[in-house]
Coordinates of C-alpha atoms in Angstrom, one line a residue:
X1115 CA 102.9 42.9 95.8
X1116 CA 101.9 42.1 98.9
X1117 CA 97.9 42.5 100.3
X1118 CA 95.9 43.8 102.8
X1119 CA 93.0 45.3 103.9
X1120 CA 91.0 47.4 105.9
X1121 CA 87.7 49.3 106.3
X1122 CA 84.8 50.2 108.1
X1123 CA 81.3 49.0 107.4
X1124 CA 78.0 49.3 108.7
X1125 CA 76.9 44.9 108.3
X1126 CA 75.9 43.5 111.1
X1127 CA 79.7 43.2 112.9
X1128 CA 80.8 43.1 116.4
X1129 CA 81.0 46.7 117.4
X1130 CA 84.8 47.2 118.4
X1131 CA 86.3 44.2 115.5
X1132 CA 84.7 44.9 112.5
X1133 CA 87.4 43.4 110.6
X1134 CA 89.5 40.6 112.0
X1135 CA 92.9 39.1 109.9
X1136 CA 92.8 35.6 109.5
X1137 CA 95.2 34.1 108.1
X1138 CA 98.1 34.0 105.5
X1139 CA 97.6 33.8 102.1
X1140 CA 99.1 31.6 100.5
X1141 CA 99.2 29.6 97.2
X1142 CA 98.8 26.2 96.1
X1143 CA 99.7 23.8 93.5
X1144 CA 99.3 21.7 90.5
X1145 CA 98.9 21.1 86.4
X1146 CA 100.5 18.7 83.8
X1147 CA 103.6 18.8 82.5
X1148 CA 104.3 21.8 84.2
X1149 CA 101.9 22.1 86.6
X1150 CA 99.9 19.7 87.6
X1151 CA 96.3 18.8 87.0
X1152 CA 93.6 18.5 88.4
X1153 CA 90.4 16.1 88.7
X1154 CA 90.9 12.6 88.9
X1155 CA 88.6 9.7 89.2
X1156 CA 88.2 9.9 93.0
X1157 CA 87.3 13.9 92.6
X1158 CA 85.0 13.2 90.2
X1159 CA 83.6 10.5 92.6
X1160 CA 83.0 13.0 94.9
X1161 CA 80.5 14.9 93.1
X1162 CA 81.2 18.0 91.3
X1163 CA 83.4 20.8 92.5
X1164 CA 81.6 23.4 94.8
X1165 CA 82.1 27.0 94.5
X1166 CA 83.4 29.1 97.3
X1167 CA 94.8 34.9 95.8
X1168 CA 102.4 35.8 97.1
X1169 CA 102.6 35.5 100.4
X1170 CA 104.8 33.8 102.2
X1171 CA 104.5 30.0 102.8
X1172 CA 104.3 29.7 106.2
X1173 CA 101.2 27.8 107.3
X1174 CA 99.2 26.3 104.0
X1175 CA 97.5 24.0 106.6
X1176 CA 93.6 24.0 106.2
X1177 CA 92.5 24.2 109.7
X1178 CA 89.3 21.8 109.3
X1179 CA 88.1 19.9 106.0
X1180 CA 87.9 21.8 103.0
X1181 CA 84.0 23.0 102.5
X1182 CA 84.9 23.1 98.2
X1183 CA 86.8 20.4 96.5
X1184 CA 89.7 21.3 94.4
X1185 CA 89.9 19.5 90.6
X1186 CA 93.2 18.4 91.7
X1187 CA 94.6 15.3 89.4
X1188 CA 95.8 13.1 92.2
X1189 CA 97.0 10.1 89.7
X1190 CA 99.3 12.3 87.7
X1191 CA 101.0 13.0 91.2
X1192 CA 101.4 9.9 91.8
X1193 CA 103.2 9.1 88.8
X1194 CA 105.5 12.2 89.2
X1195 CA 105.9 12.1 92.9
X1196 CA 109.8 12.5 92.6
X1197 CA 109.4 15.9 90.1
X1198 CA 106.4 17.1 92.7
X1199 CA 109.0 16.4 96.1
X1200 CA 111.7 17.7 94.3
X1201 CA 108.9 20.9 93.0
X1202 CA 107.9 21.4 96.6
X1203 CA 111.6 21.7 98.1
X1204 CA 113.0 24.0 95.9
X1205 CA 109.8 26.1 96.8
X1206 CA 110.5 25.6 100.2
X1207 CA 106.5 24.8 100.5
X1208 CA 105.4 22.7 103.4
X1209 CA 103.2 19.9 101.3
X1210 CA 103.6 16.1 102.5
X1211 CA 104.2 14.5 98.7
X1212 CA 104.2 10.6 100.3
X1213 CA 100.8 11.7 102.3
X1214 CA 99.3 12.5 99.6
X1215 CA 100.0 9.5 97.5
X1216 CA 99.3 7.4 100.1
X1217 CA 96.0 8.8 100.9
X1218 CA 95.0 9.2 97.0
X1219 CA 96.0 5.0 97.2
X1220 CA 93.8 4.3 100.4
X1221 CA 90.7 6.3 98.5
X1222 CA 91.0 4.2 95.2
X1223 CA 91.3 1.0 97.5
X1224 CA 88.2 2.2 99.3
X1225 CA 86.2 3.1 96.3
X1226 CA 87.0 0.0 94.2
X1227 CA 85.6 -2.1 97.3
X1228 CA 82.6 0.4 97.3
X1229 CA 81.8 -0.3 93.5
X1230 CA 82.5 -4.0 94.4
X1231 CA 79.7 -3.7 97.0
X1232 CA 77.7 -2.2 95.2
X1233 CA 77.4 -4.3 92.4
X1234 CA 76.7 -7.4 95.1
X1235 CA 73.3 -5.0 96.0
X1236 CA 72.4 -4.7 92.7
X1237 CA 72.8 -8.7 91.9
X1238 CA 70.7 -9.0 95.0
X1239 CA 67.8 -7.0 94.0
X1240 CA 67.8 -8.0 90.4
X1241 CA 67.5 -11.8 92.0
X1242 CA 64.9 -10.5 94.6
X1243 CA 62.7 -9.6 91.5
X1244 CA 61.6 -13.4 90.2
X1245 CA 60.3 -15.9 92.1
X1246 CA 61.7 -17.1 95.2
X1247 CA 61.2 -19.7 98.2
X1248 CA 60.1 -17.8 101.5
X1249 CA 63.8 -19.1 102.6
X1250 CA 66.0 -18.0 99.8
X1251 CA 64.1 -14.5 99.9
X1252 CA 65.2 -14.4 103.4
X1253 CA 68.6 -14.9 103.2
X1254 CA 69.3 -12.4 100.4
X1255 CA 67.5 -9.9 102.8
X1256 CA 69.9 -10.6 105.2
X1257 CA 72.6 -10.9 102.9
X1258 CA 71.4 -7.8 102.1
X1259 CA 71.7 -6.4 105.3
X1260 CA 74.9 -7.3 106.0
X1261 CA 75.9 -5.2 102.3
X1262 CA 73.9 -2.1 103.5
X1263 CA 75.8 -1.9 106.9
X1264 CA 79.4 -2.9 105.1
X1265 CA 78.5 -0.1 102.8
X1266 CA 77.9 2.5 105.2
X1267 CA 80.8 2.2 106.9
X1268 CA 83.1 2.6 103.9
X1269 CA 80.9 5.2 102.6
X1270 CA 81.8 7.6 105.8
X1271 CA 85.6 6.3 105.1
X1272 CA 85.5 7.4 101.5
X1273 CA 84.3 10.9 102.7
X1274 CA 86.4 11.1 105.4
X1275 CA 89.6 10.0 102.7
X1276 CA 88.4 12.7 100.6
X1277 CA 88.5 15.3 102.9
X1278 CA 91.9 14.3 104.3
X1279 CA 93.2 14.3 100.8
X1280 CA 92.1 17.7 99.7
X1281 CA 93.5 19.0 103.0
X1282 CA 96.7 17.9 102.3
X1283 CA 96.8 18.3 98.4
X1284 CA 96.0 22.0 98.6
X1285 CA 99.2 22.3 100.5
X1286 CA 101.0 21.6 97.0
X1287 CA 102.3 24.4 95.1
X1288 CA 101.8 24.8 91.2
X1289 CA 105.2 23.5 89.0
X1290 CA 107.3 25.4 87.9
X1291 CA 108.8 27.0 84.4
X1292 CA 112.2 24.6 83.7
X1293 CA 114.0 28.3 83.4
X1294 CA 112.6 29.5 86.7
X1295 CA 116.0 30.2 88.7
X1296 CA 116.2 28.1 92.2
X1297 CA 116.4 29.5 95.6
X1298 CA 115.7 32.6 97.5
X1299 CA 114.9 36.1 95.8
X1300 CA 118.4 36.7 95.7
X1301 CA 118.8 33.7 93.1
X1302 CA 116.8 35.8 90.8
X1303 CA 117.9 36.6 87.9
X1304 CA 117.7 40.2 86.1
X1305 CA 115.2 39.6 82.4
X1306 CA 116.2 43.8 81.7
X1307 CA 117.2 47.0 83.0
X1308 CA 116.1 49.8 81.6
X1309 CA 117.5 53.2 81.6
X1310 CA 119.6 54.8 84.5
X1311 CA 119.4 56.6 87.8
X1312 CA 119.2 60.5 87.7
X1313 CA 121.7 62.3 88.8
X1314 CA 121.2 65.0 91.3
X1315 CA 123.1 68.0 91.8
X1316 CA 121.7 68.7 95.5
X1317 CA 120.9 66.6 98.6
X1318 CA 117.3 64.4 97.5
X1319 CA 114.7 64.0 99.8
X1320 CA 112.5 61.0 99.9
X1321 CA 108.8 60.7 99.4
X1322 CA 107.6 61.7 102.7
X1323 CA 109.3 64.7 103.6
X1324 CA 107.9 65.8 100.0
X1325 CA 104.6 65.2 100.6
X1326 CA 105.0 67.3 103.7
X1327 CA 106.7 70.2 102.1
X1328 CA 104.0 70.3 99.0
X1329 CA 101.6 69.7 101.6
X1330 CA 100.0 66.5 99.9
X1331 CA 99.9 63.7 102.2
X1332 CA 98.7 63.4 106.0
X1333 CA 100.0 60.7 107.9
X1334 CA 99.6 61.8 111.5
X1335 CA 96.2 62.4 110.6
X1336 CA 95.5 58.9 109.6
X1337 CA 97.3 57.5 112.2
X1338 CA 94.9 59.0 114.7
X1339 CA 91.7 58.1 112.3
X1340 CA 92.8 54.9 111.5
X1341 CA 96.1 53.6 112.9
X1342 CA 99.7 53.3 111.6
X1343 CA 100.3 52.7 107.8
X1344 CA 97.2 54.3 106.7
X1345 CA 97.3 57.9 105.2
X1346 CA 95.3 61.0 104.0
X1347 CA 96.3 62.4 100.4
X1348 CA 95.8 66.1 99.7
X1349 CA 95.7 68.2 97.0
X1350 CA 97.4 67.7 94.2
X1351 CA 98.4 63.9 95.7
X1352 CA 94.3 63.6 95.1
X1353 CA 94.9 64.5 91.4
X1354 CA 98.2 62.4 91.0
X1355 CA 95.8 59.2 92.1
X1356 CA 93.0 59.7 90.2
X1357 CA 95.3 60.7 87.1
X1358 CA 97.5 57.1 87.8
X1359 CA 94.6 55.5 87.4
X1360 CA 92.8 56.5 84.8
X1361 CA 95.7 56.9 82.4
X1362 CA 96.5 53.0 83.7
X1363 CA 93.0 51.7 82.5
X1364 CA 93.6 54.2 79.3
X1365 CA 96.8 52.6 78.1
X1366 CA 95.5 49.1 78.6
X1367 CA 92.2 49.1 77.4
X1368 CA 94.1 50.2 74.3
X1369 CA 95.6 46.5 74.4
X1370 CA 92.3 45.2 73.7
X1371 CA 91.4 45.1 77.6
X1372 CA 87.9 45.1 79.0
X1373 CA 87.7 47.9 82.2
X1374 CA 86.2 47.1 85.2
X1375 CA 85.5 48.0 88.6
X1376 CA 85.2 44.9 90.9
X1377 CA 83.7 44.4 95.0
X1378 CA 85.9 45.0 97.0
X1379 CA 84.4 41.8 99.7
X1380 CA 83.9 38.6 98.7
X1381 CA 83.5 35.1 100.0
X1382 CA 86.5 33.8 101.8
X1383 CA 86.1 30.3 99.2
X1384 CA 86.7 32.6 96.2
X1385 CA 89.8 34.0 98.1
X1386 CA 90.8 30.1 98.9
X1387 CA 90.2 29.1 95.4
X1388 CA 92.8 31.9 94.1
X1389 CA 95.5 31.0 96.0
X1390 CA 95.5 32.7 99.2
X1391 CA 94.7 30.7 102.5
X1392 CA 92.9 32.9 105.1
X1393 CA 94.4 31.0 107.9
X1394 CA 97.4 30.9 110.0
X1395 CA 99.5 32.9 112.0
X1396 CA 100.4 36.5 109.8
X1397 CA 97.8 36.8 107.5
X1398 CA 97.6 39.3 104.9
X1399 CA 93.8 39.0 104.3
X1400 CA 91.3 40.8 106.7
X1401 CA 88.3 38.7 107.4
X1402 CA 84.9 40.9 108.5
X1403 CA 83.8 39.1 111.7
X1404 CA 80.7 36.9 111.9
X1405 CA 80.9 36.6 107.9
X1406 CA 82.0 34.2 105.5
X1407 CA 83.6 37.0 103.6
X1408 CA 87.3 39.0 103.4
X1409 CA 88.5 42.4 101.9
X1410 CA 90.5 41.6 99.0
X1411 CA 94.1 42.4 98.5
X1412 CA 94.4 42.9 95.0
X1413 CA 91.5 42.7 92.1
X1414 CA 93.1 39.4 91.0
X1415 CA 90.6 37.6 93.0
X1416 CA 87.4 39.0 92.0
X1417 CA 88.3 38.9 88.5
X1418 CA 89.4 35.4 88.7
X1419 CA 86.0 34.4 90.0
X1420 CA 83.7 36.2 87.6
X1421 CA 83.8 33.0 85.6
X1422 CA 83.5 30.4 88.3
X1423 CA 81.9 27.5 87.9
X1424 CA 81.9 28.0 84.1
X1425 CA 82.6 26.3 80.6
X1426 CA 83.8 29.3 78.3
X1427 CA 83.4 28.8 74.5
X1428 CA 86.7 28.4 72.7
X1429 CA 86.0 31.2 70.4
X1430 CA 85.6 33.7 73.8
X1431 CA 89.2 33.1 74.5
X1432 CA 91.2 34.8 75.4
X1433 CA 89.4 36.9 78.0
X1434 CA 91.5 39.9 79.0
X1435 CA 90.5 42.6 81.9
X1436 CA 92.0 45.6 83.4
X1437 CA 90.1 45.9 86.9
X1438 CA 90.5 49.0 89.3
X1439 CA 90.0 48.6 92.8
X1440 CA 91.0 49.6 96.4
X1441 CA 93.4 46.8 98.0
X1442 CA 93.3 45.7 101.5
X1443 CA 96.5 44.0 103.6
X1444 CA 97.5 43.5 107.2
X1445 CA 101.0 43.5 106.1
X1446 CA 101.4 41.2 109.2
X1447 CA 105.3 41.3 109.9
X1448 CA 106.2 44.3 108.0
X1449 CA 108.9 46.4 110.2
X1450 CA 112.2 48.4 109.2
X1451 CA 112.8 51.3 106.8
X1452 CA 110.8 49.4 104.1
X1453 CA 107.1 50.1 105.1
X1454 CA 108.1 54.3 105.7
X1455 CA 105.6 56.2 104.2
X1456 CA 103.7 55.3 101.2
X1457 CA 105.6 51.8 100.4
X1458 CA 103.8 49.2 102.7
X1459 CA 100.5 50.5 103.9
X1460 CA 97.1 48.6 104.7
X1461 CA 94.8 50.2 101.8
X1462 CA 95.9 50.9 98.3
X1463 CA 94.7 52.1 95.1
X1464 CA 95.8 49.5 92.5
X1465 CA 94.6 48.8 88.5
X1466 CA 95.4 45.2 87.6
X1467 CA 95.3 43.0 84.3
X1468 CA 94.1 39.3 84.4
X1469 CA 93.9 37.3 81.4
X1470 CA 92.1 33.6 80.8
X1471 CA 93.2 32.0 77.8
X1472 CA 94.1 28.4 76.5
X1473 CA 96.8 26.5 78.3
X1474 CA 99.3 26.5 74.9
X1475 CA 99.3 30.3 75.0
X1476 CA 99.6 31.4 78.9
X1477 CA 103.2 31.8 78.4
X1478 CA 103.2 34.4 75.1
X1479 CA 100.6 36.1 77.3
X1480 CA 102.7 36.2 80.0
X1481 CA 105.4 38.0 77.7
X1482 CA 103.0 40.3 76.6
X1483 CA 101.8 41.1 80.3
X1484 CA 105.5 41.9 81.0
X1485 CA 105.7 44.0 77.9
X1486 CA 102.9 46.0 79.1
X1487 CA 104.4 47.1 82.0
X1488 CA 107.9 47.7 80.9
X1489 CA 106.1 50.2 78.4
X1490 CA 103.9 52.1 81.1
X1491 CA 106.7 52.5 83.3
X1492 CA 109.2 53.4 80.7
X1493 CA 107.0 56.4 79.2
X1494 CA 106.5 57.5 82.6
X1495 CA 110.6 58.0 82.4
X1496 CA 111.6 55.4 85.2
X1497 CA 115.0 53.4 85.7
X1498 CA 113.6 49.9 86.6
X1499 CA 115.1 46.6 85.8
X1500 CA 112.4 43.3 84.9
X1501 CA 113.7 40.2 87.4
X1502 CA 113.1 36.6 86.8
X1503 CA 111.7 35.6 90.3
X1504 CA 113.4 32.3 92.1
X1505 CA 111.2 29.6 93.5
X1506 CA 111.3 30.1 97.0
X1507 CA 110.0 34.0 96.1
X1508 CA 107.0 32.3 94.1
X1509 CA 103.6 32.0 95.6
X1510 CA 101.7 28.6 95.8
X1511 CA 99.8 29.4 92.3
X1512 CA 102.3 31.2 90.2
X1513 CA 104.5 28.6 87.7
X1514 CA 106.9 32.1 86.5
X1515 CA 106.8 35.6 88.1
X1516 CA 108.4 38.7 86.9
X1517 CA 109.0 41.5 89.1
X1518 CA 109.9 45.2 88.2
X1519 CA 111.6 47.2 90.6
X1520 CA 112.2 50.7 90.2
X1521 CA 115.1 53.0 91.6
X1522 CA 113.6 55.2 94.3
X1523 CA 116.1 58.1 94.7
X1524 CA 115.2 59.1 98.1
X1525 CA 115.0 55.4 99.6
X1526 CA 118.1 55.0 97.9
X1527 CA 117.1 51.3 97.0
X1528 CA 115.1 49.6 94.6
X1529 CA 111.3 48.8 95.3
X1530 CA 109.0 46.7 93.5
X1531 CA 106.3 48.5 91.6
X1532 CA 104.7 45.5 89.8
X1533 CA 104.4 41.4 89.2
X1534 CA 103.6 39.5 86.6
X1535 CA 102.7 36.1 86.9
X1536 CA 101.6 33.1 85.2
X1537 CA 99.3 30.8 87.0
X1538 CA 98.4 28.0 84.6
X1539 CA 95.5 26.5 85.3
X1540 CA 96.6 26.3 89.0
X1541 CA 93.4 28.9 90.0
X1542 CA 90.7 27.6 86.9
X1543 CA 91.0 24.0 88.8
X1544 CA 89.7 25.8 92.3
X1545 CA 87.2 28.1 90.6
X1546 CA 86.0 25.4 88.2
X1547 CA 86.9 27.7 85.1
X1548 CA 86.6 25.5 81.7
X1549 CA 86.6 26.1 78.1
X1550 CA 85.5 23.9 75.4
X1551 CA 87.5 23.0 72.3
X1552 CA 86.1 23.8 69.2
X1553 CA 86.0 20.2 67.9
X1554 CA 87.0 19.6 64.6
X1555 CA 84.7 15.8 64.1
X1556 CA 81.1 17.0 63.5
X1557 CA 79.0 16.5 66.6
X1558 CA 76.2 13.4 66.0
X1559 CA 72.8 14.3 64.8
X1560 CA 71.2 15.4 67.9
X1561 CA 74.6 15.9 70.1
X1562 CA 76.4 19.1 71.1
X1563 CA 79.8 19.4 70.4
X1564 CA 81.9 16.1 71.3
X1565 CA 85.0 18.2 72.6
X1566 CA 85.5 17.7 76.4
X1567 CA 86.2 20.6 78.5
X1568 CA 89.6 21.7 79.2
X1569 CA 90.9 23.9 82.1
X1570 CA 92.1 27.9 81.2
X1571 CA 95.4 29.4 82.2
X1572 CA 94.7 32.4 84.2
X1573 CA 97.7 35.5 84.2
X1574 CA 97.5 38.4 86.3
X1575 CA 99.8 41.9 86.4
X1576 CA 99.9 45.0 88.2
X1577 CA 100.1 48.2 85.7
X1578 CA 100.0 50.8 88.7
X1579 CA 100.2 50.1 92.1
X1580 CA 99.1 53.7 93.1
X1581 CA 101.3 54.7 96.4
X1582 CA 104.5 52.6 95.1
X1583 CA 104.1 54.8 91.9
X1584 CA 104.0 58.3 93.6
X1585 CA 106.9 57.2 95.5
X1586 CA 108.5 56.5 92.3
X1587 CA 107.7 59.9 91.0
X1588 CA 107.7 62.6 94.0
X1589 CA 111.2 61.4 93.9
X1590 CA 112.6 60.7 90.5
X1591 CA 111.0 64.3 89.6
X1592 CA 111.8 66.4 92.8
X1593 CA 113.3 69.6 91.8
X1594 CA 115.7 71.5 93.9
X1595 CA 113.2 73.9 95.1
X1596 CA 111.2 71.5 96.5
X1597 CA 108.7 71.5 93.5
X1598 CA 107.9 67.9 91.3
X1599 CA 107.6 67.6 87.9
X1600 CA 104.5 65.5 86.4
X1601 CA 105.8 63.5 83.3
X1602 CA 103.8 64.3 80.3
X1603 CA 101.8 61.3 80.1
X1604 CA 100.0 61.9 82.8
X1605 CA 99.6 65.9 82.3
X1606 CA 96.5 65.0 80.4
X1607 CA 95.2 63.1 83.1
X1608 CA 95.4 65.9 85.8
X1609 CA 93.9 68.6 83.7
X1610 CA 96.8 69.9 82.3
X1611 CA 99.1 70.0 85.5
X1612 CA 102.5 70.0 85.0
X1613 CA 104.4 71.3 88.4
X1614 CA 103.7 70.4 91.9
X1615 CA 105.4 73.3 93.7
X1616 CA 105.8 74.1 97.6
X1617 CA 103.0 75.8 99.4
X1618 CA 103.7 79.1 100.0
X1619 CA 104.2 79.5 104.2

């Protein structure tokens, strides 16, 4: 689902432009065999990687030199340069395949002729050791010389081909799963439908006219507060929210999920490193002025960088978290009958599920992630059908999403309530998230374990999208005097409430 943010805050911002969009967010590429890898020779040569999330892919171009180098594998591009081209148009991405090679070719010339240099110096200085005629000395000084000079101009090349390179590889999407259908979102392909719209025996009204009749939601209000697609809830709406979530986090945790609460700002790196680019022309990510930080869109992204910069051991895996937090988007571009009311707004309640586990198992967990979902939704008594997503809906980290979209009665359309996607080790190569293989040869006398590290697969899911669900409910329960229905899993959750009814006039 899509993000955005907004909010006020008393840092040390401009006084009328607290929070400024920047830029789209986007998502960007690469793993093995279905993804493509990351950290090659020349990233490694670069030093280690410095530490800093399905939007649309309209501008994935870094607007200066990266400040945090991505692990990206650069030689297994090269090798599959046809299967990454051919990856990239059916995503309808904007990534220069042939640039990148060709830059990745320059950078290997420039560092062999580096090393090469090198090694001269270091003949030179061992020779300057021993003895030497006064005029022998002085020409390997000036040979010398000459090496120093060479060496500093290739030096600044090499940095400069480095940069240039990591600009234009993080334009490249992730790979995708072989059964992924290709195209636009219409190519996607139904997974499952379950159950069947309600019948109603007299006209349905849609979400927003019931929240004004039950006298639980206050858009006008907000509008004046805070500006169009923001809202007030009221009353039993308050209830509904707070129920959603904690019954979310409830049925989760009971799938061996660890609850948290994440910020709700972080560094715009960490944002970069999950997928989304805060850059370009219609942004979803708010940006707080004079800062290096944004307002997140969806918990994915603080959870994805808890373990940044990490090696995890083996036996840790996999790491599974439900997080709850509020969700920010500019929803830059967003017009027509589909943002009314609750459905597209700028700030959201939202609980979320993000998994890190070893690259053979992201796609079981991906099923189960899926599963999840289908069960919240269908206890909660909802006709929704599970889609497949086609490449050109995918987002520059996801390898396989599955939507749900569920029937909203008085929209009289379908609306997606959730995503589920798998992300290989797409984000773990940004955020520098590792794991270490339990080796089975004992380590040497002395030595740790002789496994090298390994990137995770990172998964993330929605389980309740707060104002999508209401939608879903206010109108799928609406009686015919105006009152809603709270389905029994959530009665609990709302001290025992089981009718909304109209407000008595």
């Amino acid at each position: 689902m899509g993000l955005q943010w907004c909010l006020s805050s008393t840092l040390k911002l401009s006084p009328l432009s607290i929070l400024r969009p920047i830029s789209q967010s986007t998502k960007i590429p690469l793993r093995r065999s279905l993804l493509v890898r990351a950290l090659s020779a020349a990233a490694a040569a670069t030093g280690p990687t410095t530490i800093a999330s399905a939007i649309t892919p309209d501008d994935y171009r870094v607007a200066k030199a990266p400040q945090w180098k991505a692990a990206i594998d650069f030689k297994w591009i090269r090798e599959n340069k046809e299967a990454v081209a051919a990856n990239v148009k059916n995503r309808n991405f904007n990534a220069n395949i042939g640039l990148v090679v060709e830059l990745y070719d320059k950078l290997m010339n420039v560092q062999k002729e580096v090393e090469g240099l090198r090694a001269e110096r270091n003949v030179i200085a061992n020779r300057m050791k021993g003895k030497l005629e006064p005029s022998e000395r002085q020409k390997l000084v000036e040979e010398g010389k000459i090496l120093k000079e060479r060496l500093v101009t290739l030096e600044g090349d090499l940095f400069k081909l480095t940069d240039e390179l990591q600009q234009e590889a993080q334009c490249v999407p992730n790979m995708t799963h072989p059964d992924v259908p290709v195209g636009g979102e219409d190519c996607s392909t139904i997974r499952k439908m379950v159950g069947k719209p309600r019948e109603f025996s007299f006209s349905v009204k849609d979400h927003v006219q019931l929240g004004k009749d039950l006298n639980i939601f206050d858009f006008d209000a907000a509008a004046e507060v805070s500006g169009s697609k923001f809202y007030y809830l009221k009353n039993e709406a308050v209830m509904l929210e707070l129920g959603l979530v904690n019954w979310a986090v409830s049925e989760v945790m009971k799938r061996g999920f660890t609850p948290l609460i994440t910020p709700e700002i972080v560094r715009s790196s960490v944002v970069e490193k999950c997928g989304f680019q805060p850059r370009g022309t219609n942004t979803q990510v708010y940006s707080i002025e004079g800062s290096d930080q944004c307002l997140i869109g969806t918990a994915e992204i603080p959870v994805g960088g808890i373990h940044m910069d990490s090696i995890i051991p083996e036996s840790s895996l996999p790491l599974k978290y439900v997080a709850f937090s509020h969700c920010f988007r500019t929803e830059a571009g967003a017009a027509g009958a589909a943002t009314r009311g609750l459905y597209r707004v700028h700030q959201f309640s939202k609980v979320e599920m993000f998994i890190l586990c070893q690259p053979e198992e992201s796609n079981s967990f991906h099923e189960e992630l899926i599963e999840i979902e289908e069960d919240l939704f269908s206890s909660l008594g909802l006709h929704f059908k599970t889609l497949d997503m086609a490449t050109e809906d995918l987002g520059a980290p996801a390898y396989r999403k599955f939507d749900v979209e569920a029937w909203m009665p008085g929209l009289e359309r379908y609306g997606e309530i959730s995503s589920a996607s798998n992300c290989t080790d797409y984000q773990s190569r940004r955020l520098g998230i590792r794991y270490r293989p339990e080796s089975s040869v004992p380590p040497k006398k002395g030595k740790g374990s002789s496994a090298s590290t390994q990137f995770v697969h990172t998964l993330n899911a929605t389980a309740c999208a707060v104002p999508r669900m209401i939608i879903c409910l206010l109108e799928n329960y609406q009686q015919q005097d105006g009152s809603v229905v709270i389905p029994e899993p959530l009665r609990p959750f709302m001290g025992g409430l089981e009718i909304i009814s109209p407000k008595s006039k």
